[in-house]
């Protein structure tokens, strides 16, 4: 934990044009207030579905944005329903704030800010200034805090409720119902005069004693709403308890991940990564039986749990939220098949789950990271039988010629699903692959090539399963080919690791990121790594502006926007950098780490962390607010200088 704390001084009178952010606290030692505008999420909704990122926390399925200053609304925008199958603004703003005698006057924005775990906004009119803050109390409810420099009555109302939303007033709550069963509730303290006006409400706060607290909740069913509303009076009677818990949770996150010896701009990257991971946290819902982390809340098709994504997220969060990391793993194993297979991805609607393929096996690594940070042998014991079953599945269903070297494959015999199983959907190394039926089961198919990354992962899984077996004092009875993998896949002529064809054992000589994996898993020999170095350090191939692309940059098939055919994926860049560090190239690893930190577009500013990046430009590509990029940035930050 850093020993220097920044005390935020809250001004009492805001003036037009002020651009600096403040927490609004009188005094605070919270580290989060040193990271103002950690992400730019300003957006005033003008369509039913569009946006590019939200403020969301605590596993919630709702999100908010800050209003754009050019399209000001004097309230936080939202909530937005974040599920893949129900993505809609429930309101432009469920709560806007005005002075009761100020109906014809407009507010001029002063400042807006996204701190980790908190939104802040301030604005003024001729009648006075109003500041607002929003924090999540739990997965269902966000707590709005309102303050002003005037003791005048306040008038609160909703703005532009979403399509098909019906608003009613019941006791101290406004209930905005959608035909899907989802609802938003806005709950006030009993002293507030609440009334319904057409399909909206007004809430009059008489002679307010600041701060004024309002609970904004989101529920997925009438039953959930009925139960959830029973907890709101307790929250509003003692809002400080929930706010303190929120502050302590975020302080805990930052204390656990921040180093004392890093530059502030690199601390900011780490905090942005944590903020991104937490914004992608979703509590259990429907077919998702445990909480977990989605790849990106900002992109509808990424609102589910994927296997190797989840392993990365769990490894990344183990240090600062190990319980979330554990549950993310449990969520995927809720759908483990009888033969041991862990399926590709799962959703709130289980009919959409994909069991045509698995994903690369990294789960023992994630469990080991959790054990490293917690010493929780009970969790290891809980997971061990399932981990071992999954490990054995690869050799049972994905080893075509039974030589101990596995292939990516599919349950349905399609190359599409087999490429998905690799995690590298359109990788150049698979351009000429064909599918082969395995003789052990009707649902067992393999590509006609053995993959170096898959077998390197399996070697690490084997090593860790043996470690877990030792911890639990049980015998490890799985296959072990780990000492054969490095030599089997290393081409001594080209000094590089490649996949091999089943038909003749020839190497698929398309130098790519799969070769980083033996370095990361530490199965390569020192001499192999030393001989690879000229290729890895070649600026025309892998030592590019952003280092370690998915394919050598001088490959004729290289495509700068080709998904797995050229761009930078930060997991692969991390594997390469950590791999170099593993073999003694610490200075080189640090140099490459700083190239990532200093050159990725917007990384040290307010831009979101993206799915992938331009190899020669650092430009942001594909999905924003991306979890696995965030996990691996945290790992690079933690490894630097070590």
XYZ file of C-alpha atoms in Angstrom:
642
model
C 0.000 0.000 0.000
C 1.278 3.429 -0.799
C 2.014 5.501 2.290
C 1.172 8.859 0.828
C -2.481 9.718 0.686
C -4.097 12.567 -1.136
C -6.651 14.591 0.783
C -9.444 15.866 -1.426
C -10.830 19.261 -0.520
C -14.389 19.884 -1.538
C -15.189 23.416 -2.529
C -18.550 24.713 -1.388
C -19.296 26.882 -4.362
C -18.807 25.550 -7.881
C -18.325 27.991 -10.744
C -19.079 27.580 -14.421
C -16.280 26.229 -16.535
C -14.544 24.365 -13.719
C -12.929 21.277 -15.193
C -11.102 19.708 -12.249
C -12.629 16.706 -10.502
C -13.081 16.343 -6.785
C -14.426 13.505 -4.711
C -16.746 15.812 -2.845
C -15.435 14.524 0.485
C -14.393 16.889 3.235
C -11.447 14.675 4.090
C -10.510 11.314 2.688
C -7.550 8.992 2.609
C -9.059 6.805 -0.106
C -6.586 6.051 -2.866
C -9.274 5.960 -5.535
C -9.576 9.741 -5.477
C -6.061 10.042 -6.878
C -7.286 8.358 -10.089
C -9.807 10.826 -11.451
C -11.465 10.139 -14.804
C -10.029 6.653 -14.892
C -12.284 5.958 -17.888
C -14.201 8.256 -20.197
C -17.801 7.029 -20.119
C -19.565 10.317 -20.883
C -22.677 9.600 -22.936
C -26.178 11.055 -22.892
C -28.534 8.425 -24.341
C -30.225 9.420 -27.553
C -31.087 5.929 -28.808
C -32.628 2.895 -27.150
C -29.615 0.600 -27.203
C -26.380 2.417 -28.022
C -23.443 3.101 -25.735
C -19.782 2.111 -25.485
C -19.247 1.531 -21.792
C -20.885 2.019 -18.424
C -20.168 2.544 -14.753
C -21.202 -0.678 -13.079
C -19.937 -2.433 -9.973
C -20.546 -5.172 -7.390
C -21.717 -7.701 -9.986
C -24.692 -5.601 -11.056
C -26.634 -6.120 -14.268
C -27.279 -2.382 -14.607
C -24.966 0.394 -15.726
C -24.819 4.195 -15.739
C -22.945 6.888 -17.625
C -22.004 10.473 -16.959
C -23.984 12.955 -19.062
C -22.116 14.681 -21.847
C -21.565 18.346 -21.090
C -22.841 19.325 -24.536
C -26.057 17.336 -23.921
C -26.434 17.908 -20.221
C -28.920 16.101 -18.061
C -28.694 16.942 -14.361
C -28.551 13.343 -13.281
C -26.558 10.224 -13.977
C -27.708 8.552 -17.173
C -29.398 5.195 -16.909
C -29.744 2.613 -15.757
C -29.074 0.412 -18.757
C -29.950 -3.295 -18.761
C -26.689 -5.127 -19.485
C -27.743 -8.702 -20.256
C -26.865 -10.033 -23.705
C -30.518 -10.755 -24.409
C -32.006 -7.546 -22.942
C -29.857 -4.531 -23.677
C -31.831 -1.314 -23.343
C -31.775 2.040 -21.611
C -34.447 1.830 -18.932
C -34.351 5.636 -18.729
C -32.266 8.483 -20.018
C -31.932 9.300 -16.316
C -33.949 7.668 -13.563
C -33.257 10.610 -11.239
C -32.615 14.197 -12.292
C -32.184 16.886 -9.637
C -33.364 20.489 -9.580
C -34.354 23.163 -7.107
C -38.111 23.157 -6.587
C -38.476 26.804 -7.596
C -36.111 26.509 -10.547
C -38.265 24.723 -13.110
C -37.557 27.080 -16.005
C -33.812 27.468 -15.377
C -31.177 25.200 -16.874
C -28.121 23.774 -15.186
C -24.616 24.434 -16.420
C -22.172 21.575 -15.860
C -19.101 22.244 -13.757
C -17.329 18.913 -13.526
C -17.861 15.215 -14.017
C -15.603 12.402 -12.934
C -15.311 8.636 -12.926
C -13.312 7.486 -9.930
C -12.820 3.756 -9.372
C -16.141 2.683 -7.865
C -17.764 6.132 -7.928
C -19.332 8.625 -10.323
C -19.280 12.325 -9.481
C -20.947 15.311 -11.110
C -21.565 18.928 -10.242
C -23.553 21.675 -11.930
C -25.016 25.066 -11.123
C -27.923 27.295 -12.057
C -28.896 30.759 -10.926
C -30.507 29.134 -7.906
C -27.362 27.407 -6.668
C -25.039 24.448 -7.095
C -25.782 20.741 -6.838
C -23.305 17.883 -6.556
C -24.166 14.217 -6.988
C -22.287 10.995 -6.363
C -23.206 7.421 -7.211
C -21.858 4.257 -5.571
C -23.086 0.676 -5.714
C -24.291 -0.703 -2.396
C -24.625 -4.220 -3.821
C -25.433 -6.003 -7.075
C -29.011 -4.696 -7.114
C -28.764 -1.157 -5.784
C -26.768 2.002 -6.386
C -26.882 4.766 -3.795
C -27.242 8.333 -5.058
C -25.981 11.132 -2.773
C -27.079 14.707 -3.405
C -25.612 17.846 -1.832
C -26.042 21.559 -2.417
C -24.852 24.916 -1.213
C -28.510 25.954 -0.779
C -31.072 24.720 1.736
C -33.945 25.090 -0.746
C -36.435 22.339 -1.540
C -35.296 19.881 -4.209
C -37.394 18.479 -7.037
C -36.399 15.072 -8.397
C -37.900 13.369 -11.443
C -37.104 10.843 -14.149
C -36.110 11.735 -17.692
C -37.236 9.852 -20.807
C -38.191 6.429 -19.550
C -37.368 3.647 -21.992
C -39.590 2.015 -24.554
C -42.468 -0.015 -23.068
C -41.536 1.020 -19.509
C -44.532 1.697 -17.255
C -44.055 3.891 -14.178
C -46.038 3.551 -10.955
C -45.629 4.910 -7.431
C -45.958 2.493 -4.525
C -45.319 3.810 -1.009
C -41.826 5.372 -1.020
C -40.766 3.795 -4.303
C -41.099 4.572 -7.971
C -41.364 1.308 -9.919
C -40.567 1.310 -13.632
C -41.580 -2.052 -15.087
C -40.641 -3.523 -18.452
C -42.662 -6.347 -20.083
C -39.553 -8.567 -19.932
C -39.963 -8.725 -16.156
C -37.070 -6.377 -15.472
C -37.730 -3.333 -13.344
C -36.029 -0.242 -12.014
C -37.029 1.125 -8.638
C -36.206 4.533 -7.191
C -36.748 4.612 -3.428
C -36.822 7.678 -1.173
C -36.899 8.261 2.563
C -40.403 8.651 4.094
C -40.106 12.448 4.445
C -40.099 12.907 0.652
C -43.401 13.803 -1.033
C -43.764 11.391 -3.953
C -46.373 11.585 -6.705
C -47.025 10.117 -10.140
C -47.328 12.444 -13.140
C -48.385 10.739 -16.374
C -45.738 8.035 -16.974
C -43.254 9.629 -14.605
C -42.917 10.830 -11.034
C -41.952 13.867 -8.999
C -40.284 13.729 -5.621
C -40.238 16.856 -3.465
C -37.516 16.968 -0.804
C -38.550 19.541 1.795
C -35.861 21.625 3.518
C -33.260 18.976 2.744
C -30.669 17.953 5.286
C -27.664 17.067 3.198
C -26.655 14.697 1.940
C -29.938 13.430 0.494
C -29.834 9.711 -0.309
C -31.835 7.902 -2.990
C -31.671 4.170 -3.787
C -31.767 3.173 -7.468
C -32.320 -0.556 -7.885
C -32.545 -2.991 -10.779
C -34.334 -6.338 -10.627
C -34.823 -9.124 -13.144
C -38.219 -10.354 -11.936
C -41.207 -9.328 -9.833
C -40.229 -11.879 -7.194
C -36.704 -10.524 -7.008
C -38.034 -6.971 -6.770
C -40.425 -7.805 -3.921
C -37.609 -9.366 -1.929
C -35.095 -6.677 -2.803
C -37.266 -3.731 -1.845
C -37.516 -5.063 1.697
C -33.823 -4.276 2.170
C -33.961 -0.672 0.977
C -35.343 0.989 4.170
C -32.384 -0.389 6.134
C -30.010 0.962 3.501
C -31.576 4.433 3.547
C -31.700 4.507 7.349
C -27.942 3.948 7.488
C -26.420 4.788 4.096
C -23.043 5.424 5.687
C -22.620 1.717 6.392
C -22.998 0.779 2.726
C -20.796 3.642 1.587
C -18.111 2.640 4.072
C -18.250 -0.941 2.813
C -17.904 0.317 -0.752
C -14.948 2.495 0.193
C -13.236 -0.325 2.069
C -13.777 -2.749 -0.805
C -12.190 -0.407 -3.341
C -9.426 0.584 -0.955
C -8.731 -3.108 -0.542
C -8.523 -3.657 -4.288
C -6.057 -0.834 -4.796
C -3.961 -1.591 -1.729
C -3.481 -5.155 -2.914
C -2.418 -4.311 -6.468
C -0.517 -1.015 -6.270
C 3.251 -0.996 -5.845
C 5.333 1.638 -4.050
C 8.022 1.749 -6.717
C 6.070 2.431 -9.928
C 5.496 5.719 -11.714
C 2.044 7.272 -11.267
C 1.169 6.771 -14.936
C 1.810 3.036 -14.586
C -0.192 2.913 -11.366
C -3.013 4.411 -13.400
C -2.808 1.550 -15.900
C -3.089 -0.988 -13.085
C -6.057 0.818 -11.545
C -7.768 1.065 -14.924
C -7.276 -2.678 -15.348
C -8.867 -3.402 -11.962
C -11.726 -1.007 -12.704
C -12.332 -2.761 -16.022
C -12.389 -6.212 -14.448
C -14.803 -5.102 -11.733
C -17.036 -3.358 -14.281
C -17.299 -6.725 -16.070
C -18.235 -8.624 -12.912
C -21.744 -10.117 -13.042
C -23.587 -11.842 -10.255
C -25.398 -15.141 -10.837
C -28.431 -14.866 -13.088
C -30.441 -17.442 -15.006
C -28.102 -20.063 -16.415
C -25.063 -18.428 -14.824
C -25.145 -20.253 -11.503
C -22.183 -18.451 -9.942
C -20.865 -14.934 -10.255
C -18.077 -14.306 -12.719
C -16.521 -11.871 -15.157
C -17.636 -11.320 -18.745
C -15.150 -10.413 -21.493
C -16.759 -6.999 -22.050
C -19.970 -5.492 -20.713
C -19.830 -2.969 -23.561
C -20.463 -5.536 -26.316
C -23.665 -7.575 -26.173
C -22.277 -10.814 -27.584
C -19.568 -10.818 -24.912
C -21.993 -10.889 -21.969
C -21.444 -14.495 -20.954
C -18.661 -16.581 -19.465
C -15.981 -18.215 -21.639
C -13.632 -20.912 -20.404
C -10.119 -19.668 -21.125
C -11.255 -16.102 -20.611
C -12.454 -17.106 -17.155
C -9.129 -18.767 -16.320
C -7.334 -15.519 -17.199
C -9.791 -13.400 -15.234
C -9.470 -15.626 -12.193
C -5.677 -15.496 -12.374
C -5.858 -11.706 -12.702
C -8.315 -11.149 -9.843
C -6.836 -13.726 -7.446
C -4.622 -11.100 -5.855
C -7.334 -8.552 -5.069
C -10.643 -10.484 -5.033
C -9.979 -14.212 -4.617
C -13.614 -15.075 -3.844
C -14.708 -13.649 -7.189
C -11.854 -15.568 -8.822
C -13.031 -18.818 -7.222
C -16.631 -18.318 -8.258
C -15.626 -17.492 -11.819
C -14.033 -20.950 -12.025
C -16.992 -22.624 -10.342
C -19.329 -21.021 -12.884
C -17.617 -22.808 -15.780
C -17.433 -26.141 -13.942
C -21.170 -25.950 -13.249
C -21.450 -27.150 -16.858
C -18.632 -29.707 -16.884
C -19.719 -32.672 -18.992
C -19.792 -36.268 -17.691
C -16.651 -37.080 -19.698
C -14.744 -34.190 -18.078
C -15.051 -31.619 -20.866
C -15.405 -27.972 -19.881
C -17.483 -26.317 -22.569
C -16.621 -23.164 -24.490
C -19.096 -20.601 -23.154
C -22.238 -20.205 -21.075
C -24.964 -17.553 -20.849
C -27.926 -16.472 -18.776
C -30.001 -18.439 -21.308
C -28.465 -21.950 -21.222
C -29.962 -22.817 -24.607
C -27.313 -20.518 -26.094
C -24.388 -22.333 -24.421
C -21.731 -23.682 -26.780
C -20.649 -27.272 -26.118
C -19.215 -27.849 -29.605
C -15.707 -27.202 -28.305
C -13.683 -26.480 -25.209
C -10.957 -23.865 -24.788
C -7.206 -24.060 -24.057
C -6.530 -25.583 -20.610
C -5.250 -22.897 -18.270
C -7.493 -23.550 -15.303
C -4.916 -25.182 -13.011
C -2.819 -22.042 -13.441
C -5.794 -19.965 -12.270
C -6.414 -22.255 -9.296
C -2.729 -22.090 -8.417
C -2.798 -18.288 -8.509
C -5.724 -18.362 -6.091
C -3.855 -20.783 -3.838
C -0.726 -18.621 -3.990
C -2.628 -15.581 -2.728
C -4.895 -17.331 -0.213
C -3.334 -20.626 0.852
C -6.849 -22.059 0.504
C -6.321 -25.817 0.332
C -10.074 -26.354 0.737
C -10.645 -24.746 -2.648
C -7.883 -26.878 -4.178
C -9.545 -29.967 -2.687
C -12.932 -28.888 -4.016
C -11.628 -28.412 -7.542
C -9.036 -31.187 -7.814
C -11.305 -34.054 -9.010
C -12.875 -31.808 -11.637
C -9.509 -30.450 -12.765
C -8.089 -33.942 -13.113
C -11.137 -35.115 -15.064
C -10.791 -32.184 -17.462
C -7.062 -32.837 -17.901
C -7.661 -36.505 -18.717
C -10.389 -35.548 -21.191
C -7.825 -33.965 -23.509
C -5.898 -37.212 -23.846
C -9.071 -39.245 -24.215
C -10.827 -37.068 -26.804
C -8.083 -34.964 -28.443
C -5.127 -37.293 -29.093
C -5.821 -38.742 -32.528
C -2.840 -41.068 -32.835
C -2.454 -41.682 -29.101
C 1.139 -40.497 -28.984
C 0.609 -38.200 -26.004
C 0.548 -35.009 -28.102
C -2.925 -33.476 -28.325
C -4.777 -31.562 -31.004
C -7.491 -28.939 -30.902
C -10.808 -30.318 -32.062
C -14.571 -30.312 -31.770
C -17.495 -32.448 -30.705
C -19.302 -31.954 -34.033
C -16.449 -32.428 -36.487
C -16.415 -28.843 -37.743
C -13.241 -26.887 -38.348
C -15.029 -23.749 -37.147
C -15.545 -25.192 -33.670
C -12.023 -26.642 -33.590
C -10.559 -23.216 -34.352
C -12.711 -21.774 -31.585
C -11.310 -24.423 -29.248
C -7.826 -23.065 -29.889
C -9.033 -19.612 -28.856
C -7.358 -18.244 -32.002
C -10.353 -18.391 -34.299
C -8.730 -17.541 -37.648
C -5.040 -18.152 -36.959
C -2.847 -18.578 -40.031
C -1.488 -21.904 -38.766
C -4.949 -23.429 -39.274
C -5.400 -22.317 -42.890
C -4.917 -25.817 -44.309
C -6.217 -27.869 -41.411
C -8.760 -30.635 -41.919
C -10.775 -32.563 -39.363
C -10.187 -36.186 -38.405
C -12.581 -38.498 -36.573
C -11.087 -39.985 -33.437
C -11.839 -43.620 -32.699
C -12.639 -43.329 -29.030
C -16.071 -41.649 -29.187
C -18.625 -40.251 -31.619
C -18.114 -36.735 -30.256
C -14.306 -36.768 -30.561
C -12.730 -34.995 -33.537
C -9.292 -33.457 -33.974
C -7.554 -31.164 -36.407
C -4.860 -32.947 -38.390
C -2.130 -31.060 -36.535
C -0.711 -31.197 -33.036
C -0.468 -27.748 -31.454
C 2.524 -26.592 -29.465
C 0.592 -24.164 -27.277
C -2.012 -26.767 -26.299
C 0.613 -29.274 -25.237
C 2.633 -26.623 -23.412
C -0.503 -25.677 -21.476
C -1.134 -29.340 -20.686
C 2.426 -29.714 -19.441
C 1.857 -26.850 -17.007
C -1.507 -28.299 -15.966
C 0.224 -31.616 -15.281
C 2.881 -29.947 -13.147
C 0.259 -28.091 -11.119
C -2.005 -31.124 -10.736
C 0.966 -32.959 -9.245
C 1.475 -30.023 -6.886
C -2.187 -30.112 -5.851
C -2.047 -33.886 -5.368
C 0.899 -33.386 -3.034
C -0.965 -30.732 -1.064
C -3.919 -33.080 -0.685
C -1.819 -36.191 -0.084
C -3.415 -38.095 -2.962
C -1.827 -39.945 -5.870
C -1.764 -38.241 -9.270
C -2.941 -40.793 -11.836
C -3.086 -38.732 -15.026
C -0.936 -39.080 -18.147
C 2.349 -37.169 -18.153
C 4.123 -36.311 -21.390
C 5.423 -32.964 -20.210
C 9.116 -33.799 -20.591
C 8.634 -34.596 -24.291
C 6.770 -31.475 -25.442
C 9.603 -28.974 -25.921
C 11.826 -31.165 -28.069
C 8.868 -32.519 -30.017
C 7.706 -29.103 -31.208
C 11.063 -27.330 -31.592
C 12.383 -26.970 -35.138
C 16.165 -27.051 -34.819
C 16.600 -25.757 -38.363
C 14.556 -22.594 -37.837
C 15.088 -22.338 -34.065
C 11.422 -21.855 -33.317
C 8.418 -23.733 -31.962
C 5.756 -24.822 -34.463
C 2.673 -27.026 -34.704
C 3.226 -30.371 -36.431
C 1.183 -32.203 -39.084
C -0.154 -35.583 -38.098
C 0.338 -37.172 -41.508
C 4.119 -36.828 -41.668
C 5.289 -34.964 -38.569
C 6.386 -31.934 -40.593
C 6.400 -28.515 -38.991
C 3.809 -25.883 -39.964
C 6.341 -23.157 -40.527
C 4.241 -20.066 -39.887
C 6.059 -18.367 -36.979
C 3.394 -17.157 -34.573
C 2.451 -16.435 -31.001
C 1.883 -20.087 -30.117
C 5.675 -20.283 -29.840
C 5.622 -17.982 -26.798
C 3.779 -20.572 -24.717
C 6.700 -22.977 -24.033
C 8.613 -19.995 -22.619
C 5.751 -18.948 -20.384
C 5.095 -22.501 -19.157
C 8.853 -22.972 -18.688
C 9.104 -26.240 -20.582
C 11.600 -24.854 -23.131
C 15.296 -25.402 -22.515
C 17.597 -22.445 -21.998
C 19.405 -23.239 -25.244
C 16.121 -23.282 -27.171
C 15.169 -19.874 -25.825
C 18.634 -18.472 -26.497
C 18.453 -19.661 -30.096
C 14.975 -18.124 -30.548
C 16.134 -14.702 -29.428
C 17.270 -13.362 -32.838
C 13.798 -14.048 -34.253
C 11.985 -12.642 -31.230
C 14.121 -9.479 -31.325
C 13.769 -8.951 -35.071
C 11.788 -5.679 -35.629
C 10.452 -7.077 -38.893
C 8.967 -10.087 -37.132
C 8.158 -9.905 -33.431
C 9.975 -6.923 -31.909
C 7.448 -4.547 -33.436
C 6.251 -1.117 -32.235
C 3.971 -2.992 -29.852
C 5.912 -6.187 -29.235
C 4.912 -9.768 -29.942
C 2.075 -9.872 -32.460
C 0.029 -12.983 -33.188
C 1.996 -13.733 -36.367
C 5.401 -12.604 -37.592
C 4.835 -9.148 -39.042
C 6.735 -10.021 -42.237
C 4.467 -12.968 -43.032
C 2.764 -12.325 -46.415
C -0.553 -13.255 -44.778
C -0.113 -10.716 -41.971
C -3.194 -8.509 -41.659
C -2.994 -5.495 -39.290
C -6.740 -5.793 -38.562
C -7.011 -9.537 -39.028
C -8.033 -10.563 -35.508
C -5.635 -13.501 -34.893
C -3.741 -12.881 -38.143
C -1.660 -9.904 -37.086
C -2.859 -7.647 -34.250
C -1.539 -7.526 -30.713
C -3.363 -9.609 -28.134
C -2.057 -8.719 -24.708
C -2.281 -12.246 -23.349
C 0.172 -13.399 -26.001
C 2.400 -10.376 -25.473
C 2.388 -11.169 -21.764
C 3.304 -14.817 -22.400
C 6.294 -13.673 -24.470
C 7.470 -11.049 -21.970
C 7.038 -13.301 -18.941
C 8.653 -16.090 -20.932
C 11.763 -13.989 -21.517
C 11.816 -13.107 -17.834
C 11.603 -16.801 -16.947
C 14.852 -17.449 -18.813
C 16.865 -14.598 -17.358
C 16.170 -11.828 -19.873
C 14.832 -9.439 -17.232
C 16.086 -6.180 -18.745
C 14.669 -7.088 -22.142
C 11.348 -8.056 -20.566
C 11.182 -4.699 -18.781
C 11.937 -2.828 -22.013
C 9.119 -4.617 -23.797
C 6.754 -4.003 -20.877
C 7.339 -0.251 -21.057
C 6.768 -0.313 -24.804
C 3.330 -1.754 -24.101
C 2.572 0.727 -21.322
C 3.854 3.792 -23.172
C 2.648 3.058 -26.697
C -0.855 1.605 -26.488
C -3.271 4.313 -27.539
C -5.113 5.930 -24.640
C -3.859 3.449 -22.065
C -2.537 6.109 -19.676
C -5.453 8.442 -20.406
C -9.211 7.869 -20.283
C -9.604 5.437 -23.179
C -10.883 1.946 -22.388
C -8.675 -1.122 -22.544
C -9.390 -2.973 -25.783
C -9.552 -6.547 -26.988
C -6.571 -6.121 -29.302
C -4.313 -3.409 -30.713
C -2.468 -2.389 -33.857
C 0.977 -3.970 -34.050
C 2.637 -1.018 -35.779
C 0.461 1.779 -34.416
C -0.841 0.851 -30.960
C -4.327 1.807 -32.169
C -7.297 0.387 -30.319
C -9.091 -2.440 -32.122
C -12.209 -4.505 -31.464
C -14.117 -4.630 -28.170
C -13.534 -1.946 -25.500
C -13.517 -2.521 -21.740
C -11.898 -5.915 -22.295
C -11.194 -8.141 -19.316
C -8.427 -10.406 -20.494
C -6.321 -7.504 -21.731
C -6.849 -5.989 -18.285
C -5.801 -9.161 -16.484
C -2.566 -9.384 -18.427
C -1.763 -5.698 -18.014
C -2.010 -6.274 -14.262
C 0.395 -9.183 -14.585
C 2.878 -7.099 -16.593
C 2.639 -4.341 -13.984
C 3.240 -6.803 -11.169
C 6.190 -8.483 -12.939
C 8.008 -5.318 -13.982
C 11.480 -5.001 -12.503
C 11.405 -8.427 -10.887
